[in-house]
Every structure is written in structure tokens, then in C-alpha cells.
Tab-separated table of C-alpha atoms in Angstrom:
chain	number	residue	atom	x	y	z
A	1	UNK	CA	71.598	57.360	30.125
A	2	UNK	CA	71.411	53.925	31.652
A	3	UNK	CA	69.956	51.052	31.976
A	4	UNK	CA	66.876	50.069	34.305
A	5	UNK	CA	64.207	47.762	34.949
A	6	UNK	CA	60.744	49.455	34.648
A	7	UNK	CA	57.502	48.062	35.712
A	8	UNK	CA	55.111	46.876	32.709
A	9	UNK	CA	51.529	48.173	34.096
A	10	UNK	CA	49.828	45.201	31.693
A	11	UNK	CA	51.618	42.343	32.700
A	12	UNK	CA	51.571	43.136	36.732
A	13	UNK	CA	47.859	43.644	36.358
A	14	UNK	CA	47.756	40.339	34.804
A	15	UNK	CA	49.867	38.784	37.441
A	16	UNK	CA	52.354	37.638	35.001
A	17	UNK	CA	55.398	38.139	36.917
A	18	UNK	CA	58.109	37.031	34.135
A	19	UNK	CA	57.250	40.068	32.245
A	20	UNK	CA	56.843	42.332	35.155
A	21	UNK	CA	60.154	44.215	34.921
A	22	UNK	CA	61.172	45.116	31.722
A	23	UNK	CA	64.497	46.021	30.942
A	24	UNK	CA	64.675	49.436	29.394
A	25	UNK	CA	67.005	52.469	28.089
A	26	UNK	CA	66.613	54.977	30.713
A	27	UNK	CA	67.793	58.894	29.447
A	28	UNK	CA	67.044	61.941	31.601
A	29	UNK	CA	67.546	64.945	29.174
A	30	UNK	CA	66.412	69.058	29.411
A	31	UNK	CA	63.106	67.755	27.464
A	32	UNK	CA	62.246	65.129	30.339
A	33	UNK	CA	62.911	61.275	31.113
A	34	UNK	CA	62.899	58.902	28.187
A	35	UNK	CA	62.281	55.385	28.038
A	36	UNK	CA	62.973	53.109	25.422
A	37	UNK	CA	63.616	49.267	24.330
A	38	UNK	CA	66.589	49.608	22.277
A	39	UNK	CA	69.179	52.226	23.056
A	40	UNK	CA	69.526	54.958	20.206
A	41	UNK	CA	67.179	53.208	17.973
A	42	UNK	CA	63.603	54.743	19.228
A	43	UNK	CA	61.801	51.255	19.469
A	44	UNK	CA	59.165	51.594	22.579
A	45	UNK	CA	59.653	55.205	22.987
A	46	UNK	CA	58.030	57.187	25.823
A	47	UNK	CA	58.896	60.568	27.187
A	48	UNK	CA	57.939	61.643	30.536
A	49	UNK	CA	57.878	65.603	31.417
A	50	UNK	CA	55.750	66.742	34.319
A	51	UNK	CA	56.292	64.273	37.464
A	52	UNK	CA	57.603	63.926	41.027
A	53	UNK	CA	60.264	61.097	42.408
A	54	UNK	CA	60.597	59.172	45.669
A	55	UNK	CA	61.975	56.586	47.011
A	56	UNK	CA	59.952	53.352	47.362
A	57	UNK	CA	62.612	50.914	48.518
A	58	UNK	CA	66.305	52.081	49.374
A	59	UNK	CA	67.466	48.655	49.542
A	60	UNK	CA	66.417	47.353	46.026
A	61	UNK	CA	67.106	50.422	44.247
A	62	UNK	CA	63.301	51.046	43.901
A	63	UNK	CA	61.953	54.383	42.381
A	64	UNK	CA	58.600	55.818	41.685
A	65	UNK	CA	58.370	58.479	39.247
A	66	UNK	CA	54.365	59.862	39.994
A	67	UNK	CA	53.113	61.976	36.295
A	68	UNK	CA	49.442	63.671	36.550
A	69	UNK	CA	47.925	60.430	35.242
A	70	UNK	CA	49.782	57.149	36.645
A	71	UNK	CA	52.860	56.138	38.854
A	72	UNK	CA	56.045	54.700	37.176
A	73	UNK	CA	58.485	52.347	38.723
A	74	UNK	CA	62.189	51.977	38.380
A	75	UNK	CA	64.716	49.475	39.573
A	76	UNK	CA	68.226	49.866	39.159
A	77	UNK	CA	70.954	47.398	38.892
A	78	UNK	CA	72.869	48.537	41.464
A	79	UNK	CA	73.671	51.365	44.083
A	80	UNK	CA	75.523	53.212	41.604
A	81	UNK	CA	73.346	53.221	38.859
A	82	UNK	CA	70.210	54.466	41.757
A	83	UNK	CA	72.518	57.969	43.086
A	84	UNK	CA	73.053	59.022	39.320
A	85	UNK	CA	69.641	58.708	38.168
A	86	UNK	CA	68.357	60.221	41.762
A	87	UNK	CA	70.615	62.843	40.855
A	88	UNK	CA	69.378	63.732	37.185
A	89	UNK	CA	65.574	63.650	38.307
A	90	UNK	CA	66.207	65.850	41.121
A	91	UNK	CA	68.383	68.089	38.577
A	92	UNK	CA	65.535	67.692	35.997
A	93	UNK	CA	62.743	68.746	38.317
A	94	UNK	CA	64.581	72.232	39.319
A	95	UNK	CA	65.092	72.723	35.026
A	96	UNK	CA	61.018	71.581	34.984
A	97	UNK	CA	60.214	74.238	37.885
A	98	UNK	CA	61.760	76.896	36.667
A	99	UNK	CA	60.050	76.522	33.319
A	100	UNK	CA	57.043	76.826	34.824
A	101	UNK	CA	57.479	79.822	36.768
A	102	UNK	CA	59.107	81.538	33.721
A	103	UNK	CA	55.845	80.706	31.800
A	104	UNK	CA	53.631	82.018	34.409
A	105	UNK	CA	55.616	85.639	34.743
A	106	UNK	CA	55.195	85.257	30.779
A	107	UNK	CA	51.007	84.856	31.231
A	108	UNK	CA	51.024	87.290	33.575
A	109	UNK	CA	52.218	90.004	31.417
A	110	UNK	CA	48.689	89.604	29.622
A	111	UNK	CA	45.989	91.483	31.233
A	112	UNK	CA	43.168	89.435	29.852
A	113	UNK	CA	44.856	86.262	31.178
A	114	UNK	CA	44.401	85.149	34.836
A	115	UNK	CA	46.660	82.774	35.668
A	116	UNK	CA	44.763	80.356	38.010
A	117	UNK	CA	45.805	76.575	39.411
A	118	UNK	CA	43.489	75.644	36.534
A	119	UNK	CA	45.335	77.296	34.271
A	120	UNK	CA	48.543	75.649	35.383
A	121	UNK	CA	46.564	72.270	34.985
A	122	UNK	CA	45.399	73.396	31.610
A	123	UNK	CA	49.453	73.758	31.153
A	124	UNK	CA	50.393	70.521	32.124
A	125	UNK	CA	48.164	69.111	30.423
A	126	UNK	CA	49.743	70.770	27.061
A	127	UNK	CA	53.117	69.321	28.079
A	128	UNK	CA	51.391	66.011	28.356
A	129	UNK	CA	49.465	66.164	24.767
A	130	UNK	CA	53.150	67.232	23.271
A	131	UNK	CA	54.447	64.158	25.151
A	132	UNK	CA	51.560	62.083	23.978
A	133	UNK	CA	52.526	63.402	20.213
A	134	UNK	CA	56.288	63.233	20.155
A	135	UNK	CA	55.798	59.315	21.567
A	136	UNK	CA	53.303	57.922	20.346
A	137	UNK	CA	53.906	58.904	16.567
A	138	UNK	CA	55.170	56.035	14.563
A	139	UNK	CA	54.069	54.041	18.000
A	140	UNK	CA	53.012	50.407	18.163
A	141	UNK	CA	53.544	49.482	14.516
A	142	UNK	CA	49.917	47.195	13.429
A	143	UNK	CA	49.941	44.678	10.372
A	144	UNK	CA	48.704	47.290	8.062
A	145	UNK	CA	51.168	49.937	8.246
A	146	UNK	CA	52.343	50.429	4.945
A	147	UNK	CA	55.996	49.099	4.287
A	148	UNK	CA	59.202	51.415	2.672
A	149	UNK	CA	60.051	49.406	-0.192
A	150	UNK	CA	58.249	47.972	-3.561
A	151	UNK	CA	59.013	44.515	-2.825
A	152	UNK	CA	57.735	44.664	0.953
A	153	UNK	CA	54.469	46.505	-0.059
A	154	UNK	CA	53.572	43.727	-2.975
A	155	UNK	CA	54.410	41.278	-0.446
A	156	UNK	CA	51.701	43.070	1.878
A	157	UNK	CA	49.026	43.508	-0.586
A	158	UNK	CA	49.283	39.526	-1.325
A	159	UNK	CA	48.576	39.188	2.996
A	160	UNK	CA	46.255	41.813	3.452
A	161	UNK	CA	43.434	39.914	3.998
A	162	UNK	CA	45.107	37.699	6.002
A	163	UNK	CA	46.941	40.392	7.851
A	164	UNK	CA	43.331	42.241	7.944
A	165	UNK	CA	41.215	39.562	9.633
A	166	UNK	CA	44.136	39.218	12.208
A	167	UNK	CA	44.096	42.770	12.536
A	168	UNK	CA	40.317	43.477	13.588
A	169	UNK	CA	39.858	39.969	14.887
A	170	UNK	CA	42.763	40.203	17.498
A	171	UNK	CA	42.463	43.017	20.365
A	172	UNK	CA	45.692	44.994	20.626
A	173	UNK	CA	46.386	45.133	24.059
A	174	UNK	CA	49.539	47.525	24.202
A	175	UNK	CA	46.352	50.321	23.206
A	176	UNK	CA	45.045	52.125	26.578
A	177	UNK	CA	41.376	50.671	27.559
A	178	UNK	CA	41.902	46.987	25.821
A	179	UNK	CA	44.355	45.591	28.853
A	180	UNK	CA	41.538	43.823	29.972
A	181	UNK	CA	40.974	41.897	26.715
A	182	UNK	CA	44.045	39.671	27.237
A	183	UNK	CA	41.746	36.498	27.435
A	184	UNK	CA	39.807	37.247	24.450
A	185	UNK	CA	43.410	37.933	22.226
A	186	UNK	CA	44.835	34.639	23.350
A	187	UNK	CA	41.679	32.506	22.723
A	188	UNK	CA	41.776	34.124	18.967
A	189	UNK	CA	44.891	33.498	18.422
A	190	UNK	CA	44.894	29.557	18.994
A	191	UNK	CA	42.246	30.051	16.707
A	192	UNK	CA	44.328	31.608	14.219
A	193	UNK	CA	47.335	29.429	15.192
A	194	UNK	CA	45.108	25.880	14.760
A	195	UNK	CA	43.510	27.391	11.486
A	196	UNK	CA	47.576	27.717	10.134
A	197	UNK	CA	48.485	24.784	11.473
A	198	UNK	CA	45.268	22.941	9.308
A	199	UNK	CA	46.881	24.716	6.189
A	200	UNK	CA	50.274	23.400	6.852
A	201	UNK	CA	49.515	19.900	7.397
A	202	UNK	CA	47.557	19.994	4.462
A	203	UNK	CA	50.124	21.477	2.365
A	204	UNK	CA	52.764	19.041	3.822
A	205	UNK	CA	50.570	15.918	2.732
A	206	UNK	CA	50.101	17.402	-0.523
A	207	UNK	CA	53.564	18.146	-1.072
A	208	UNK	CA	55.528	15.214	0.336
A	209	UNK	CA	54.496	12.593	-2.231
A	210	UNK	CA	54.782	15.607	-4.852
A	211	UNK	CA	58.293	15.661	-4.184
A	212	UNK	CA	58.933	12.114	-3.245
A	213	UNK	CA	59.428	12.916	0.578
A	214	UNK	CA	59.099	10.421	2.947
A	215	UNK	CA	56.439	11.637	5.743
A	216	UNK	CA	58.534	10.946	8.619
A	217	UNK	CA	60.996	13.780	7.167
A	218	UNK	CA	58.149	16.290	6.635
A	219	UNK	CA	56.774	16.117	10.229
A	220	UNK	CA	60.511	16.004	11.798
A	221	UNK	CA	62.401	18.138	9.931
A	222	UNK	CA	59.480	20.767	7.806
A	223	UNK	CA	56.753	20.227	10.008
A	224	UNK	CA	58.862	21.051	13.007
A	225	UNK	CA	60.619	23.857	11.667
A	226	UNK	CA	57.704	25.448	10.948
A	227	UNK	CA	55.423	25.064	14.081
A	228	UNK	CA	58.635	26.023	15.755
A	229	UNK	CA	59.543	29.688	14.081
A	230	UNK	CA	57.217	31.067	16.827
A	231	UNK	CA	58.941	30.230	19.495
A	232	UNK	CA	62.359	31.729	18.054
A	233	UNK	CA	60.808	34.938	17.152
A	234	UNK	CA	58.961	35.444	20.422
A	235	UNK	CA	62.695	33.953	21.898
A	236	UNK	CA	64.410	36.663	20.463
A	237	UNK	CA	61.798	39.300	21.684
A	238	UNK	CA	62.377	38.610	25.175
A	239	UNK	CA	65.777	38.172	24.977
A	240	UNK	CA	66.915	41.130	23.461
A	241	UNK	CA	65.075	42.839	26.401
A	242	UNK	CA	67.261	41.647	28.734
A	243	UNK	CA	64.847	38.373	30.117
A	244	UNK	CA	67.178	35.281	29.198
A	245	UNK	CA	64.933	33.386	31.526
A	246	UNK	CA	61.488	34.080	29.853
A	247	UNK	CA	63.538	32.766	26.577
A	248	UNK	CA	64.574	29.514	27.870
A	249	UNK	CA	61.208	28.832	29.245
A	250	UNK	CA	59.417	29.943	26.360
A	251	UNK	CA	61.581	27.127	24.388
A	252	UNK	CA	61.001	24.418	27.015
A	253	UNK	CA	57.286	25.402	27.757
A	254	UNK	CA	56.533	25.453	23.783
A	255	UNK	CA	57.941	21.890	23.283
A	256	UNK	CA	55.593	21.010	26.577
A	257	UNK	CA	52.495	22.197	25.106
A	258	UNK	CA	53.078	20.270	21.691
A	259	UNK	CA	53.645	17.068	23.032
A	260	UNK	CA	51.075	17.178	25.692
A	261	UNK	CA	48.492	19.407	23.910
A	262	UNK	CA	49.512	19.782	20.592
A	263	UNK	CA	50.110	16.107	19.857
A	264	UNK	CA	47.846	14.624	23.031
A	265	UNK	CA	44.179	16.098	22.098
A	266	UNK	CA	44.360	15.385	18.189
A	267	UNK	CA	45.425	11.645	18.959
A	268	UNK	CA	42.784	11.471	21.660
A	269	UNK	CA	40.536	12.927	19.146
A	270	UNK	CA	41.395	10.180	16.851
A	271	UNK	CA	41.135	7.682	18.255
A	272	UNK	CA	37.338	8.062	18.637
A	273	UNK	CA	36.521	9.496	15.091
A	274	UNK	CA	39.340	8.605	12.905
A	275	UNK	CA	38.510	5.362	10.325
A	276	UNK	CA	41.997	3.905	9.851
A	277	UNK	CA	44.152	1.720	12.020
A	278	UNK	CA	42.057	2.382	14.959
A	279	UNK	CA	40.367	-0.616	17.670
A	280	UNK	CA	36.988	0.654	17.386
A	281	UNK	CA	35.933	-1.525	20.605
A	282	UNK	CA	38.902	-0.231	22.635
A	283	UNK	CA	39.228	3.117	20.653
A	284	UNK	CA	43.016	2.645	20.270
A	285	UNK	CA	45.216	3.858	17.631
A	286	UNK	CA	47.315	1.029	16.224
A	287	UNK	CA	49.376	2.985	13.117
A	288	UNK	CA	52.216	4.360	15.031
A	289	UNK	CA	55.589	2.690	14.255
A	290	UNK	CA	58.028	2.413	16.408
A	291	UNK	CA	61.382	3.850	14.171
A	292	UNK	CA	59.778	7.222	13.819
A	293	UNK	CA	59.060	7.720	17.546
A	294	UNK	CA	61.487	5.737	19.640
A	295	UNK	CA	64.828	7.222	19.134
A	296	UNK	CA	63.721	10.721	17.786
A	297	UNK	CA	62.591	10.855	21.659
A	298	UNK	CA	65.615	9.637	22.645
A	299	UNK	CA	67.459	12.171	21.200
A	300	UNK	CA	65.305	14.850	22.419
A	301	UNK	CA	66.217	13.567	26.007
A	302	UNK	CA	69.946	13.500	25.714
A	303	UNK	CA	69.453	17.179	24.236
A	304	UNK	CA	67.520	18.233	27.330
A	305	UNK	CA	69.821	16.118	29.683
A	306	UNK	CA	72.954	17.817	28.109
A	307	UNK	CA	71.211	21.309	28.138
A	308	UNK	CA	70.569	21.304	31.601
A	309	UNK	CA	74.131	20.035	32.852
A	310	UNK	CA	75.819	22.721	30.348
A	311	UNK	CA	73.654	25.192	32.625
A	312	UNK	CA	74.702	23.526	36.022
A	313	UNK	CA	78.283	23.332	35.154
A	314	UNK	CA	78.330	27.376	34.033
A	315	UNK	CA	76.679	28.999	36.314
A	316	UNK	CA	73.230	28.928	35.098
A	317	UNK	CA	74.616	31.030	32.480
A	318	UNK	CA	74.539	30.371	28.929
A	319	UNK	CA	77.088	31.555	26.501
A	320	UNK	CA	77.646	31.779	22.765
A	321	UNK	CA	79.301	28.387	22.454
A	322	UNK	CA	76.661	26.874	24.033
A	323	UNK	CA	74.255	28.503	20.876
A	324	UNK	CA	76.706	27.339	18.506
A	325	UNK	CA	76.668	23.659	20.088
A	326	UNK	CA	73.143	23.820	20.163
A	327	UNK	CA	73.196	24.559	16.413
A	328	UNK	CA	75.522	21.697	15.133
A	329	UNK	CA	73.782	19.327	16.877
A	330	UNK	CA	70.661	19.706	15.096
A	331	UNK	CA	72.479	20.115	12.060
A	332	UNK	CA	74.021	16.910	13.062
A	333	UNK	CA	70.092	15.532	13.750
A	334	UNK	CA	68.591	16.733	10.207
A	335	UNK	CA	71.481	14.561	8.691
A	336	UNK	CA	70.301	11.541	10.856
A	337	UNK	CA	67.417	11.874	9.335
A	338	UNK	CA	67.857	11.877	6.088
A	339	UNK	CA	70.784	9.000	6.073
A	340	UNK	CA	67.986	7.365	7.489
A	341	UNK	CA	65.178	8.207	5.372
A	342	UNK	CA	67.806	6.985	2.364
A	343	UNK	CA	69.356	3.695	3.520
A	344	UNK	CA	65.795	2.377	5.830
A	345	UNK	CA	62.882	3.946	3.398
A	346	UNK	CA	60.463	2.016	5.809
A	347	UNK	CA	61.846	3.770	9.034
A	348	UNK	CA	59.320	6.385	9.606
């Protein structure tokens, strides 16, 4: 086994070219080729049986692996890597061959049996159902799988409805036929995503003065935290397949989006329907202070400014120091915050 880039059919149809390699566990075994995310652990599995390999481009280590119903692509790493997998398709395909020509002596010995190219179709495509079974079982886990444990299944009974209107109301499209419905899952999820994001607020204004919390330190520290635990989780995702760059810019492009969009269209929305501390000739919003915006940006530019010369300095590579840095230094921020909050009440 190795490892090696395969081409994601959804996202190059989509022209999303960040996610159009995907780095995966390559194994080439008597039972076929098998693909998966995470090495030993099953995540992502597919098994491949019937096919035929060429060479699509010598110098990037290019391969195309052509099954009865689609064309797979694998890159290598290196040279290498390309000559031992060439090798173990090549000695898979003679194992796969003579299979077949030990199952058709075995057909032929029955005299109500004709063994036709048909009927070698009508094999393949029992190898392919088996494949189709052995892979897919357990295969892209959905938000009402039941869980293992008490605690997790009373915990999913309290969601289900949630989990349920997500469910039906959001197209799946890792499922064959609904790659085409990309457009319609992301427009319902910034549905779903502004509907949570109404509920938090809410929940924040109701529990700040509950608990005697200043609202600067609910939108900085809570509020942030929480509109920000997407963007770790779908960080992780991509990183522990191998694409360290789609990470970093889904951390940078998520911070874009809420300043620009996030925090842009509800203040422009304001400003033309809300009541309070608005100019209603010039439609301008006048209740911003300037503690709980000034230096809070100021910080987040000396973070970025630092982040990228860390990067320029190694290498463009990023290392588990820098993660560790990263992590004291918003420690070190929360605590701002709060000395803040304590000794200037009036600061936010």
C-alpha cells in the first residue's frame, strides 16, 4: 500500500480545483485495488475489481485505472511510488485474468450453460454488485444513523428533528445522481446556518445580562467561538486528507466572509430598518464605540501580519510550534479581554 492522489469526479465537475486531488490510501490486494481516506481504519472505502491501466502522463506520475462504468485517476508522489503501483496493477490484472478463464472452463462444464460475451458481462457485472456491497455497506454515514452507545442515542433522539429537517432538506451530494444539486445544498445550508446563527444571538442576549456578562465579551469571546467551530471542523477535514492549503484558506476565507458578509449586510440592513441610534435622514448607524472595535482589529492584524511572516520565514510550511503559538496567543487575547471587561466596564 501507498499513498496517492486520486481524482474526486464531484469536485472536477464542479471546477473546484482545491478539492480536485484527494489524497488517499492506495492498497492493491488478490481481491482488487482499494481506496480509502484513512489508512487501516476503513473511512471512504472503495474497492475496485474488474479494470484496465495506462499511462496518461509519464512525467507527472499520472494513471488511469478504466472499470466497466467510469475512468479513475491516480497521481503519485514520485517516480518511485508510480513503478510499484504499475507493477501491482499489472500483477493484479494477470491474478484478475486468470480468474476469469478458470470460471469460464468451470461454466463450461455445464451443458445447459452457454458461455457467451454476455455472459461474461453478466459476470462482471456480479463482481461489480459484490464490490458495490462490500463498499458501500456502512458507507456515507447520514444524521440519522443510529449511534453505539446509550448516552449518544438520547443525545440523538433530543436532535432528531433538527437532524431530520437537515436531513431531507439538504441534498447529499456524495449519493450517485445528486452531483448536480451542489447549488441547491449550499443555498440550504446558509439557510440553516443564518436560522442558527438567529438562535444564538438570541440566546447570547438573553444570557449575558442573566449572568452579568458584559456584551462586548459575548460577541468576542462566545459569539466568536461559536460561529467559528465550523471552520475548525471543516479545517480538520481537509487537513487530515493531506490539503494543508484548503485548511489555511478555509480559516482566512471564513474570517473574509464574516466581516464583509457576515457583519457588512446586517449593518447595511440596519441602518435602513433598525429604530435605535440610527440618522434616519442619512441612514447611518451612530451606536458603535470605538473600545470594542479599534484595537480588537488591531490585534487581528498583527495576528495575520505575524502569520504570514512565520510562513515566509519557514518555507511556506507550518509546523507544530507554530499551532501551539497560535494557541497561547489567543489564550493570551481572551485574558485581554476580560482584564478589560473588569478594570474599564464601559469598554465595549
Amino acid at each position: 500500500g501507498c499513498w496517492m492522489w486520486k481524482q474526486s469526479k464531484f469536485f472536477t465537475k464542479i471546477n473546484y480545483s482545491q478539492r480536485g486531488w484527494q489524497l488517499r490510501w492506495i492498497e492493491v490486494n488478490k481481491k482488487g485495488v482499494k481506496t480509502m481516506r484513512v489508512m487501516n481504519e476503513g473511512k471512504g472505502l472503495h474497492w475496485y475489481r474488474a479494470f484496465s491501466t495506462e499511462i496518461v502522463d509519464p512525467q507527472k506520475f499520472v494513471i488511469r485505472m478504466r472499470t466497466k462504468d467510469s475512468n479513475i485517476f491516480f497521481k503519485a508522489q514520485n517516480q518511485d511510488v508510480f513503478k510499484n503501483m504499475l507493477r501491482a496493477l499489472s500483477l493484479y490484472q494477470e491474478m484478475y485474468d486468470r480468474e476469469l478463464k478458470r470460471k469460464e472452463r468451470k461454466l463450461r462444464m455445464h451443458d445447459s450453460f452457454v458461455v457467451t460475451p454476455e455472459g461474461f458481462d453478466h459476470l462482471n457485472r456480479l463482481h461489480h454488485l459484490d464490490d458495490h456491497k462490500e463498499s458501500d455497506h456502512g458507507h456515507h454515514v447520514t444524521l440519522l444513523d443510529w449511534p453505539d452507545n446509550r448516552l449518544n442515542v438520547f443525545f440523538h433522539i433530543i436532535h432528531l428533528p433538527i437532524k431530520a429537517s437537515i436531513h431531507y432538506l439538504i441534498p447529499d451530494c456524495r449519493i450517485p445522481g445528486n452531483e448536480n444539486k451542489f447549488f441547491h445544498c449550499i443555498a440550504m445550508s446558509v439557510f440553516f446556518l443564518g436560522i442558527f446563527s438567529y438562535i444564538m444571538t438570541g440566546s447570547m442576549e438573553l444570557l449575558g445580562p442573566f449572568f452579568n456578562i458584559s456584551p462586548f465579551i459575548m460577541g468576542v469571546v462566545f459569539g466568536a467561538a461559536g460561529t467559528s467551530f465550523p471552520n475548525v471542523f471543516a479545517s480538520l477535514v481537509v487537513a487530515r486528507q493531506g490539503l494543508g492549503n484548503a485548511a489555511i484558506s478555509n480559516a482566512l476565507g471564513g474570517n473574509v466572509f464574516n466581516i464583509f458578509i457576515g457583519l457588512g449586510v446586517p449593518w447595511f440592513v440596519y441602518c435602513f430598518l433598525g429604530s435605535s441610534d440610527v440618522n434616519r435622514e442619512n441612514f447611518v448607524y451612530t451606536g458603535l464605540r470605538a473600545g470594542g472595535i479599534i484595537f480588537p482589529t488591531f490585534i487581528l492584524l498583527v495576528f495575520l501580519l505575524l502569520f504570514v511572516l512565520a510562513l515566509i520565514c519557514n518555507g511556506w510550511k507550518l509546523y507544530r510550534t507554530h499551532a501551539h503559538c497560535a494557541v497561547l496567543a489567543y489564550a493570551c487575547f481572551i485574558g485581554w479581554v476580560f482584564m478589560t471587561s473588569m478594570l474599564t466596564p464601559d469598554f465595549g
